[in-house]
Amino acid sequence: MTQQKKPNFIIIGAMKAATTSLYTYLKQHQDVFMTSIKEPMFFNNFQKENDFKVHGRKTKKITTFEQYYPLFDAVKNEKAIGEASPAYISNEDCPSLIHKYLPETKIIAVLRQPVSRAYSNFLHTRRADREPIADFETAFNKEAERKAENWSPLYHYKGKGYYTEQLERYYNLFPKENIKVLLFEEVVKNPIETSQEIFEFLNVDSSFTPDTSKKANVSGTPKGLFGWLIMKLRYYNLIPNIQFSNYLPSFVIQFIFNSAYKKAKPLNTELKNRLTDTYYKEDILNLEKLIDRDLQHWLS
């Protein structure tokens, strides 16, 4: 009888912290297997009927092991078997579920400055035509009201930035040596070095150099009729959910993106600093101690 193949590492998030880019880099390694579905989000939905409120069309969920384990059927001889579901980091149930069913798995987290992450999350949701509010700060401050009305965690722009409590849930269950924490800026500025650092963490050949030239999941807002059309096709799942960067040259992808989307308006510095000081300063200082990293640039 063939032994069931299971993941031995998971990228838990955070959302809009370059996890898609990291997924594409790791996927290139001959000894690393990544699921074809980039975000299974299985442990978020395990045995649950989360009837969350969303603006727009709901997506099909993976809720049972009978749906989850077949994602790894294509594993051949890869030593590192993984998936990437950015929603795992902020979900309170995921750490204990992952530990219960996959106690030996390694955990990878990528963290981004909380307000910058929230703004990118907001832009992503707007681009997908799922956020009805056009102003970021207004949507950011709507969280408590939306939680009370059972809105999806997709809209928890503020809450997803409290990384200390989120990571502590994992540190309380998994050995510290099995948890790797990276910063968004490291993945963006030094993608090759960061990928090789993860390869070493996963005990595969760390000298492998992935192609990091293609940008993945870049934020923008729809531009003109073509942008509106692309948005609607994605909204109704009429564009396949595949990683086009695996099949198309980077200049083609860039042309399509530039034609469909205009560059998003940068996050206002005064607003970023104010929201950081108001909501995240204490948490960032605590996070520094937890992961033993200097995060003063997040406070500047």
Short mmCIF file of N, CA, C and O in Angstrom, two decimals, residues 107-216:
data_model
loop_
_atom_site.label_atom_id
_atom_site.label_comp_id
_atom_site.label_asym_id
_atom_site.label_seq_id
_atom_site.Cartn_x
_atom_site.Cartn_y
_atom_site.Cartn_z
N ILE A 107 7.69 25.39 9.67
CA ILE A 107 6.84 26.57 9.48
C ILE A 107 7.67 27.73 8.95
O ILE A 107 8.73 28.05 9.52
N ILE A 108 7.18 28.35 7.87
CA ILE A 108 7.85 29.53 7.31
C ILE A 108 6.87 30.70 7.34
O ILE A 108 5.74 30.58 6.86
N ALA A 109 7.30 31.82 7.90
CA ALA A 109 6.46 33.02 7.96
C ALA A 109 7.22 34.19 7.35
O ALA A 109 8.42 34.34 7.58
N VAL A 110 6.52 35.00 6.58
CA VAL A 110 7.09 36.23 6.03
C VAL A 110 6.24 37.39 6.56
O VAL A 110 5.02 37.40 6.38
N LEU A 111 6.89 38.34 7.21
CA LEU A 111 6.18 39.44 7.86
C LEU A 111 6.46 40.75 7.14
O LEU A 111 7.57 41.01 6.70
N ARG A 112 5.43 41.59 7.07
CA ARG A 112 5.54 42.89 6.42
C ARG A 112 5.07 43.98 7.37
O ARG A 112 4.17 43.74 8.20
N GLN A 113 5.65 45.15 7.25
CA GLN A 113 5.21 46.29 8.09
C GLN A 113 3.67 46.32 8.10
O GLN A 113 3.04 46.30 7.04
N PRO A 114 3.05 46.30 9.27
CA PRO A 114 1.60 46.06 9.38
C PRO A 114 0.71 46.99 8.56
O PRO A 114 -0.26 46.52 7.94
N VAL A 115 1.01 48.28 8.55
CA VAL A 115 0.16 49.21 7.80
C VAL A 115 0.38 49.04 6.29
O VAL A 115 -0.57 49.07 5.51
N SER A 116 1.62 48.84 5.89
CA SER A 116 1.91 48.60 4.48
C SER A 116 1.23 47.32 4.01
O SER A 116 0.70 47.25 2.90
N ARG A 117 1.25 46.30 4.86
CA ARG A 117 0.59 45.04 4.54
C ARG A 117 -0.92 45.25 4.39
O ARG A 117 -1.54 44.75 3.45
N ALA A 118 -1.50 46.00 5.33
CA ALA A 118 -2.93 46.26 5.30
C ALA A 118 -3.33 47.02 4.04
O ALA A 118 -4.36 46.72 3.42
N TYR A 119 -2.52 48.00 3.67
CA TYR A 119 -2.83 48.80 2.47
C TYR A 119 -2.75 47.93 1.22
O TYR A 119 -3.61 48.01 0.33
N SER A 120 -1.75 47.08 1.14
CA SER A 120 -1.63 46.18 -0.01
C SER A 120 -2.79 45.18 -0.05
O SER A 120 -3.31 44.85 -1.12
N ASN A 121 -3.20 44.71 1.11
CA ASN A 121 -4.37 43.83 1.23
C ASN A 121 -5.62 44.55 0.71
O ASN A 121 -6.42 43.98 -0.05
N PHE A 122 -5.78 45.80 1.11
CA PHE A 122 -6.91 46.63 0.67
C PHE A 122 -6.90 46.79 -0.85
O PHE A 122 -7.93 46.63 -1.52
N LEU A 123 -5.73 47.10 -1.43
CA LEU A 123 -5.62 47.27 -2.88
C LEU A 123 -5.93 45.97 -3.61
O LEU A 123 -6.60 45.97 -4.65
N HIS A 124 -5.46 44.87 -3.06
CA HIS A 124 -5.73 43.55 -3.65
C HIS A 124 -7.24 43.28 -3.68
O HIS A 124 -7.78 42.80 -4.68
N THR A 125 -7.90 43.59 -2.58
CA THR A 125 -9.33 43.34 -2.48
C THR A 125 -10.12 44.27 -3.39
O THR A 125 -11.11 43.88 -4.01
N ARG A 126 -9.67 45.52 -3.50
CA ARG A 126 -10.29 46.47 -4.42
C ARG A 126 -10.12 46.01 -5.87
O ARG A 126 -11.05 46.05 -6.66
N ARG A 127 -8.90 45.54 -6.20
CA ARG A 127 -8.62 45.11 -7.56
C ARG A 127 -9.50 43.92 -7.95
O ARG A 127 -9.91 43.78 -9.10
N ALA A 128 -9.81 43.06 -6.98
CA ALA A 128 -10.64 41.89 -7.23
C ALA A 128 -12.13 42.23 -7.19
O ALA A 128 -12.96 41.33 -7.29
N ASP A 129 -12.45 43.51 -7.03
CA ASP A 129 -13.83 43.97 -6.96
C ASP A 129 -14.57 43.37 -5.77
O ASP A 129 -15.76 43.07 -5.84
N ARG A 130 -13.86 43.20 -4.66
CA ARG A 130 -14.47 42.64 -3.45
C ARG A 130 -14.57 43.65 -2.31
O ARG A 130 -15.17 43.35 -1.28
N GLU A 131 -13.98 44.82 -2.48
CA GLU A 131 -14.03 45.85 -1.44
C GLU A 131 -14.87 47.02 -1.93
O GLU A 131 -14.47 47.74 -2.85
N PRO A 132 -16.05 47.24 -1.32
CA PRO A 132 -16.94 48.32 -1.77
C PRO A 132 -16.50 49.71 -1.33
O PRO A 132 -16.97 50.71 -1.88
N ILE A 133 -15.61 49.80 -0.32
CA ILE A 133 -15.17 51.10 0.19
C ILE A 133 -13.91 51.54 -0.55
O ILE A 133 -12.95 50.79 -0.65
N ALA A 134 -13.92 52.76 -1.07
CA ALA A 134 -12.80 53.24 -1.89
C ALA A 134 -11.66 53.84 -1.06
O ALA A 134 -10.53 53.93 -1.55
N ASP A 135 -11.94 54.24 0.17
CA ASP A 135 -10.92 54.89 1.00
C ASP A 135 -10.30 53.89 1.97
O ASP A 135 -11.02 53.23 2.74
N PHE A 136 -8.97 53.78 1.97
CA PHE A 136 -8.28 52.79 2.80
C PHE A 136 -8.54 52.98 4.29
O PHE A 136 -8.90 52.03 5.00
N GLU A 137 -8.37 54.20 4.79
CA GLU A 137 -8.52 54.40 6.24
C GLU A 137 -9.93 54.08 6.70
O GLU A 137 -10.13 53.51 7.77
N THR A 138 -10.91 54.42 5.89
CA THR A 138 -12.30 54.10 6.23
C THR A 138 -12.49 52.60 6.33
O THR A 138 -13.09 52.09 7.28
N ALA A 139 -11.98 51.86 5.34
CA ALA A 139 -12.10 50.40 5.35
C ALA A 139 -11.32 49.81 6.52
O ALA A 139 -11.78 48.87 7.18
N PHE A 140 -10.15 50.35 6.81
CA PHE A 140 -9.32 49.89 7.92
C PHE A 140 -10.08 50.01 9.25
O PHE A 140 -10.02 49.10 10.09
N ASN A 141 -10.78 51.10 9.42
CA ASN A 141 -11.51 51.35 10.67
C ASN A 141 -12.87 50.68 10.73
O ASN A 141 -13.55 50.77 11.75
N LYS A 142 -13.25 49.99 9.68
CA LYS A 142 -14.53 49.29 9.63
C LYS A 142 -14.44 47.88 10.21
O LYS A 142 -15.44 47.17 10.30
N GLU A 143 -13.24 47.47 10.61
CA GLU A 143 -13.03 46.07 10.95
C GLU A 143 -13.92 45.56 12.07
O GLU A 143 -14.52 44.49 11.96
N ALA A 144 -14.01 46.29 13.16
CA ALA A 144 -14.82 45.83 14.30
C ALA A 144 -16.28 45.65 13.89
O ALA A 144 -16.92 44.65 14.24
N GLU A 145 -16.78 46.61 13.13
CA GLU A 145 -18.16 46.53 12.66
C GLU A 145 -18.35 45.33 11.73
O GLU A 145 -19.35 44.61 11.82
N ARG A 146 -17.38 45.12 10.87
CA ARG A 146 -17.48 44.01 9.92
C ARG A 146 -17.36 42.66 10.63
O ARG A 146 -18.04 41.70 10.27
N LYS A 147 -16.51 42.57 11.63
CA LYS A 147 -16.39 41.33 12.39
C LYS A 147 -17.72 40.99 13.06
O LYS A 147 -18.14 39.83 13.09
N ALA A 148 -18.36 42.01 13.60
CA ALA A 148 -19.65 41.81 14.25
C ALA A 148 -20.70 41.31 13.27
O ALA A 148 -21.64 40.60 13.65
N GLU A 149 -20.54 41.66 12.00
CA GLU A 149 -21.47 41.24 10.95
C GLU A 149 -20.99 40.00 10.21
O GLU A 149 -21.55 39.63 9.18
N ASN A 150 -19.93 39.33 10.74
CA ASN A 150 -19.39 38.09 10.19
C ASN A 150 -18.82 38.23 8.79
O ASN A 150 -18.94 37.34 7.95
N TRP A 151 -18.15 39.36 8.55
CA TRP A 151 -17.45 39.51 7.27
C TRP A 151 -16.22 38.60 7.26
O TRP A 151 -15.64 38.30 8.29
N SER A 152 -15.83 38.18 6.08
CA SER A 152 -14.68 37.29 5.90
C SER A 152 -13.40 37.90 6.48
O SER A 152 -13.21 39.12 6.45
N PRO A 153 -12.47 37.05 6.97
CA PRO A 153 -11.16 37.55 7.41
C PRO A 153 -10.39 38.27 6.31
O PRO A 153 -9.41 38.97 6.62
N LEU A 154 -10.80 38.13 5.07
CA LEU A 154 -10.19 38.87 3.98
C LEU A 154 -10.17 40.37 4.28
O LEU A 154 -9.26 41.08 3.87
N TYR A 155 -11.17 40.83 5.04
CA TYR A 155 -11.33 42.25 5.32
C TYR A 155 -10.75 42.66 6.68
O TYR A 155 -10.94 43.80 7.10
N HIS A 156 -10.04 41.77 7.34
CA HIS A 156 -9.45 42.10 8.65
C HIS A 156 -8.10 42.77 8.44
O HIS A 156 -7.05 42.26 8.84
N TYR A 157 -8.14 43.92 7.81
CA TYR A 157 -6.90 44.63 7.48
C TYR A 157 -6.07 44.95 8.72
O TYR A 157 -4.85 44.81 8.71
N LYS A 158 -6.72 45.37 9.77
CA LYS A 158 -6.02 45.78 10.99
C LYS A 158 -5.53 44.57 11.77
O LYS A 158 -4.35 44.48 12.14
N GLY A 159 -6.40 43.63 12.04
CA GLY A 159 -6.09 42.51 12.93
C GLY A 159 -4.97 41.62 12.43
O GLY A 159 -4.23 41.02 13.23
N LYS A 160 -4.81 41.51 11.13
CA LYS A 160 -3.78 40.62 10.58
C LYS A 160 -2.37 41.14 10.85
O LYS A 160 -1.40 40.41 10.64
N GLY A 161 -2.26 42.38 11.32
CA GLY A 161 -0.94 42.96 11.54
C GLY A 161 -0.37 42.73 12.93
O GLY A 161 0.75 43.14 13.21
N TYR A 162 -1.13 42.06 13.81
CA TYR A 162 -0.63 41.81 15.16
C TYR A 162 0.12 40.47 15.18
O TYR A 162 -0.39 39.45 15.63
N TYR A 163 1.34 40.51 14.71
CA TYR A 163 2.11 39.29 14.47
C TYR A 163 2.58 38.59 15.73
O TYR A 163 2.78 37.37 15.73
N THR A 164 2.81 39.32 16.81
CA THR A 164 3.36 38.71 18.02
C THR A 164 2.47 37.60 18.54
O THR A 164 2.91 36.45 18.74
N GLU A 165 1.21 37.90 18.75
CA GLU A 165 0.27 36.90 19.25
C GLU A 165 0.12 35.75 18.25
O GLU A 165 0.04 34.58 18.63
N GLN A 166 0.11 36.10 16.96
CA GLN A 166 -0.07 35.07 15.93
C GLN A 166 1.09 34.09 15.93
O GLN A 166 0.89 32.87 15.88
N LEU A 167 2.32 34.61 15.99
CA LEU A 167 3.49 33.73 15.98
C LEU A 167 3.66 32.97 17.29
O LEU A 167 4.14 31.83 17.30
N GLU A 168 3.28 33.58 18.39
CA GLU A 168 3.40 32.90 19.68
C GLU A 168 2.62 31.60 19.69
O GLU A 168 3.03 30.62 20.33
N ARG A 169 1.49 31.58 18.99
CA ARG A 169 0.69 30.35 18.93
C ARG A 169 1.48 29.23 18.28
O ARG A 169 1.31 28.05 18.63
N TYR A 170 2.33 29.57 17.32
CA TYR A 170 3.16 28.56 16.67
C TYR A 170 4.38 28.20 17.53
O TYR A 170 4.73 27.02 17.66
N TYR A 171 5.01 29.21 18.13
CA TYR A 171 6.17 28.95 18.98
C TYR A 171 5.80 28.10 20.20
O TYR A 171 6.63 27.36 20.72
N ASN A 172 4.56 28.20 20.64
CA ASN A 172 4.11 27.41 21.79
C ASN A 172 3.92 25.94 21.45
O ASN A 172 3.82 25.10 22.36
N LEU A 173 3.86 25.63 20.15
CA LEU A 173 3.57 24.25 19.73
C LEU A 173 4.72 23.58 18.98
O LEU A 173 4.92 22.37 19.11
N PHE A 174 5.45 24.36 18.21
CA PHE A 174 6.50 23.80 17.37
C PHE A 174 7.88 24.16 17.91
O PHE A 174 8.06 25.25 18.48
N PRO A 175 8.88 23.28 17.73
CA PRO A 175 10.25 23.62 18.15
C PRO A 175 10.73 24.88 17.43
O PRO A 175 10.44 25.08 16.25
N LYS A 176 11.46 25.71 18.14
CA LYS A 176 11.92 26.97 17.57
C LYS A 176 12.75 26.75 16.31
O LYS A 176 12.68 27.53 15.35
N GLU A 177 13.51 25.66 16.28
CA GLU A 177 14.36 25.39 15.12
C GLU A 177 13.56 24.97 13.88
O GLU A 177 14.10 24.92 12.78
N ASN A 178 12.27 24.70 14.07
CA ASN A 178 11.40 24.34 12.95
C ASN A 178 10.58 25.51 12.45
O ASN A 178 9.67 25.33 11.63
N ILE A 179 10.89 26.71 12.94
CA ILE A 179 10.17 27.92 12.51
C ILE A 179 11.17 28.90 11.90
O ILE A 179 12.18 29.25 12.52
N LYS A 180 10.88 29.33 10.69
CA LYS A 180 11.73 30.30 9.99
C LYS A 180 10.91 31.56 9.73
O LYS A 180 9.88 31.52 9.06
N VAL A 181 11.40 32.69 10.25
CA VAL A 181 10.70 33.97 10.07
C VAL A 181 11.55 34.88 9.18
O VAL A 181 12.72 35.13 9.46
N LEU A 182 10.94 35.36 8.12
CA LEU A 182 11.58 36.28 7.18
C LEU A 182 10.84 37.60 7.17
O LEU A 182 9.69 37.68 7.62
N LEU A 183 11.48 38.63 6.64
CA LEU A 183 10.85 39.92 6.48
C LEU A 183 10.58 40.17 5.00
O LEU A 183 11.37 39.78 4.14
N PHE A 184 9.48 40.80 4.72
CA PHE A 184 9.06 41.11 3.34
C PHE A 184 10.17 41.78 2.55
O PHE A 184 10.44 41.41 1.40
N GLU A 185 10.83 42.75 3.17
CA GLU A 185 11.85 43.51 2.45
C GLU A 185 13.05 42.63 2.07
O GLU A 185 13.71 42.89 1.06
N GLU A 186 13.30 41.57 2.85
CA GLU A 186 14.38 40.65 2.50
C GLU A 186 14.05 39.86 1.25
O GLU A 186 14.89 39.66 0.38
N VAL A 187 12.80 39.41 1.16
CA VAL A 187 12.37 38.64 -0.01
C VAL A 187 12.40 39.51 -1.26
O VAL A 187 12.80 39.07 -2.34
N VAL A 188 11.98 40.77 -1.12
CA VAL A 188 11.91 41.67 -2.26
C VAL A 188 13.29 42.14 -2.71
O VAL A 188 13.59 42.14 -3.91
N LYS A 189 14.13 42.51 -1.76
CA LYS A 189 15.44 43.08 -2.11
C LYS A 189 16.50 42.02 -2.39
O LYS A 189 17.42 42.24 -3.19
N ASN A 190 16.41 40.90 -1.70
CA ASN A 190 17.42 39.84 -1.86
C ASN A 190 16.75 38.49 -2.08
O ASN A 190 16.88 37.56 -1.27
N PRO A 191 16.01 38.35 -3.17
CA PRO A 191 15.22 37.13 -3.37
C PRO A 191 16.05 35.85 -3.50
O PRO A 191 15.64 34.80 -3.00
N ILE A 192 17.21 35.94 -4.16
CA ILE A 192 18.03 34.74 -4.34
C ILE A 192 18.61 34.28 -3.01
O ILE A 192 18.52 33.11 -2.63
N GLU A 193 19.22 35.24 -2.28
CA GLU A 193 19.81 34.90 -0.99
C GLU A 193 18.75 34.37 -0.02
O GLU A 193 19.00 33.40 0.72
N THR A 194 17.57 34.99 -0.04
CA THR A 194 16.50 34.56 0.85
C THR A 194 16.01 33.16 0.48
O THR A 194 15.79 32.32 1.36
N SER A 195 15.86 32.90 -0.81
CA SER A 195 15.45 31.57 -1.26
C SER A 195 16.45 30.51 -0.84
O SER A 195 16.09 29.43 -0.36
N GLN A 196 17.72 30.84 -1.00
CA GLN A 196 18.76 29.87 -0.64
C GLN A 196 18.81 29.64 0.87
O GLN A 196 19.12 28.54 1.33
N GLU A 197 18.47 30.66 1.63
CA GLU A 197 18.38 30.52 3.08
C GLU A 197 17.27 29.53 3.44
O GLU A 197 17.42 28.71 4.35
N ILE A 198 16.17 29.60 2.71
CA ILE A 198 15.06 28.68 2.95
C ILE A 198 15.41 27.27 2.49
O ILE A 198 15.06 26.28 3.14
N PHE A 199 16.12 27.17 1.35
CA PHE A 199 16.54 25.85 0.88
C PHE A 199 17.38 25.16 1.96
O PHE A 199 17.23 23.96 2.21
N GLU A 200 18.25 25.93 2.59
CA GLU A 200 19.07 25.37 3.68
C GLU A 200 18.21 24.94 4.84
O GLU A 200 18.41 23.87 5.44
N PHE A 201 17.21 25.75 5.18
CA PHE A 201 16.27 25.44 6.25
C PHE A 201 15.52 24.14 5.96
O PHE A 201 15.21 23.36 6.87
N LEU A 202 15.23 23.90 4.67
CA LEU A 202 14.49 22.71 4.26
C LEU A 202 15.39 21.52 3.98
O LEU A 202 14.92 20.46 3.55
N ASN A 203 16.67 21.71 4.17
CA ASN A 203 17.65 20.64 3.97
C ASN A 203 17.70 20.12 2.53
O ASN A 203 17.77 18.91 2.29
N VAL A 204 17.63 21.04 1.58
CA VAL A 204 17.84 20.72 0.18
C VAL A 204 19.03 21.56 -0.31
O VAL A 204 19.50 22.44 0.40
N ASP A 205 19.49 21.29 -1.52
CA ASP A 205 20.65 21.98 -2.06
C ASP A 205 20.46 23.49 -2.03
O ASP A 205 19.65 24.05 -2.77
N SER A 206 21.23 24.15 -1.18
CA SER A 206 21.07 25.60 -1.01
C SER A 206 21.86 26.42 -2.03
O SER A 206 21.80 27.64 -2.02
N SER A 207 22.58 25.74 -2.91
CA SER A 207 23.33 26.47 -3.94
C SER A 207 22.48 26.75 -5.17
O SER A 207 22.89 27.51 -6.05
N PHE A 208 21.29 26.15 -5.23
CA PHE A 208 20.41 26.36 -6.38
C PHE A 208 19.99 27.83 -6.47
O PHE A 208 19.65 28.45 -5.46
N THR A 209 20.02 28.38 -7.69
CA THR A 209 19.65 29.78 -7.92
C THR A 209 18.36 29.86 -8.71
O THR A 209 18.33 29.55 -9.90
N PRO A 210 17.26 30.25 -8.08
CA PRO A 210 15.99 30.35 -8.79
C PRO A 210 15.94 31.60 -9.67
O PRO A 210 16.67 32.57 -9.44
N ASP A 211 15.07 31.57 -10.68
CA ASP A 211 14.82 32.74 -11.51
C ASP A 211 13.88 33.65 -10.74
O ASP A 211 12.72 33.31 -10.51
N THR A 212 14.37 34.81 -10.34
CA THR A 212 13.56 35.74 -9.54
C THR A 212 13.20 37.00 -10.33
O THR A 212 12.83 38.01 -9.76
N SER A 213 13.30 36.90 -11.66
CA SER A 213 13.10 38.09 -12.50
C SER A 213 11.64 38.45 -12.70
O SER A 213 11.32 39.58 -13.06
N LYS A 214 10.73 37.49 -12.48
CA LYS A 214 9.31 37.74 -12.75
C LYS A 214 8.60 38.13 -11.46
O LYS A 214 8.70 37.44 -10.45
N LYS A 215 7.87 39.22 -11.52
CA LYS A 215 7.14 39.70 -10.36
C LYS A 215 5.80 38.98 -10.26
O LYS A 215 5.11 38.77 -11.26
N ALA A 216 5.42 38.61 -9.04
CA ALA A 216 4.18 37.88 -8.83
C ALA A 216 3.20 38.67 -7.98
O ALA A 216 3.58 39.27 -6.99
#
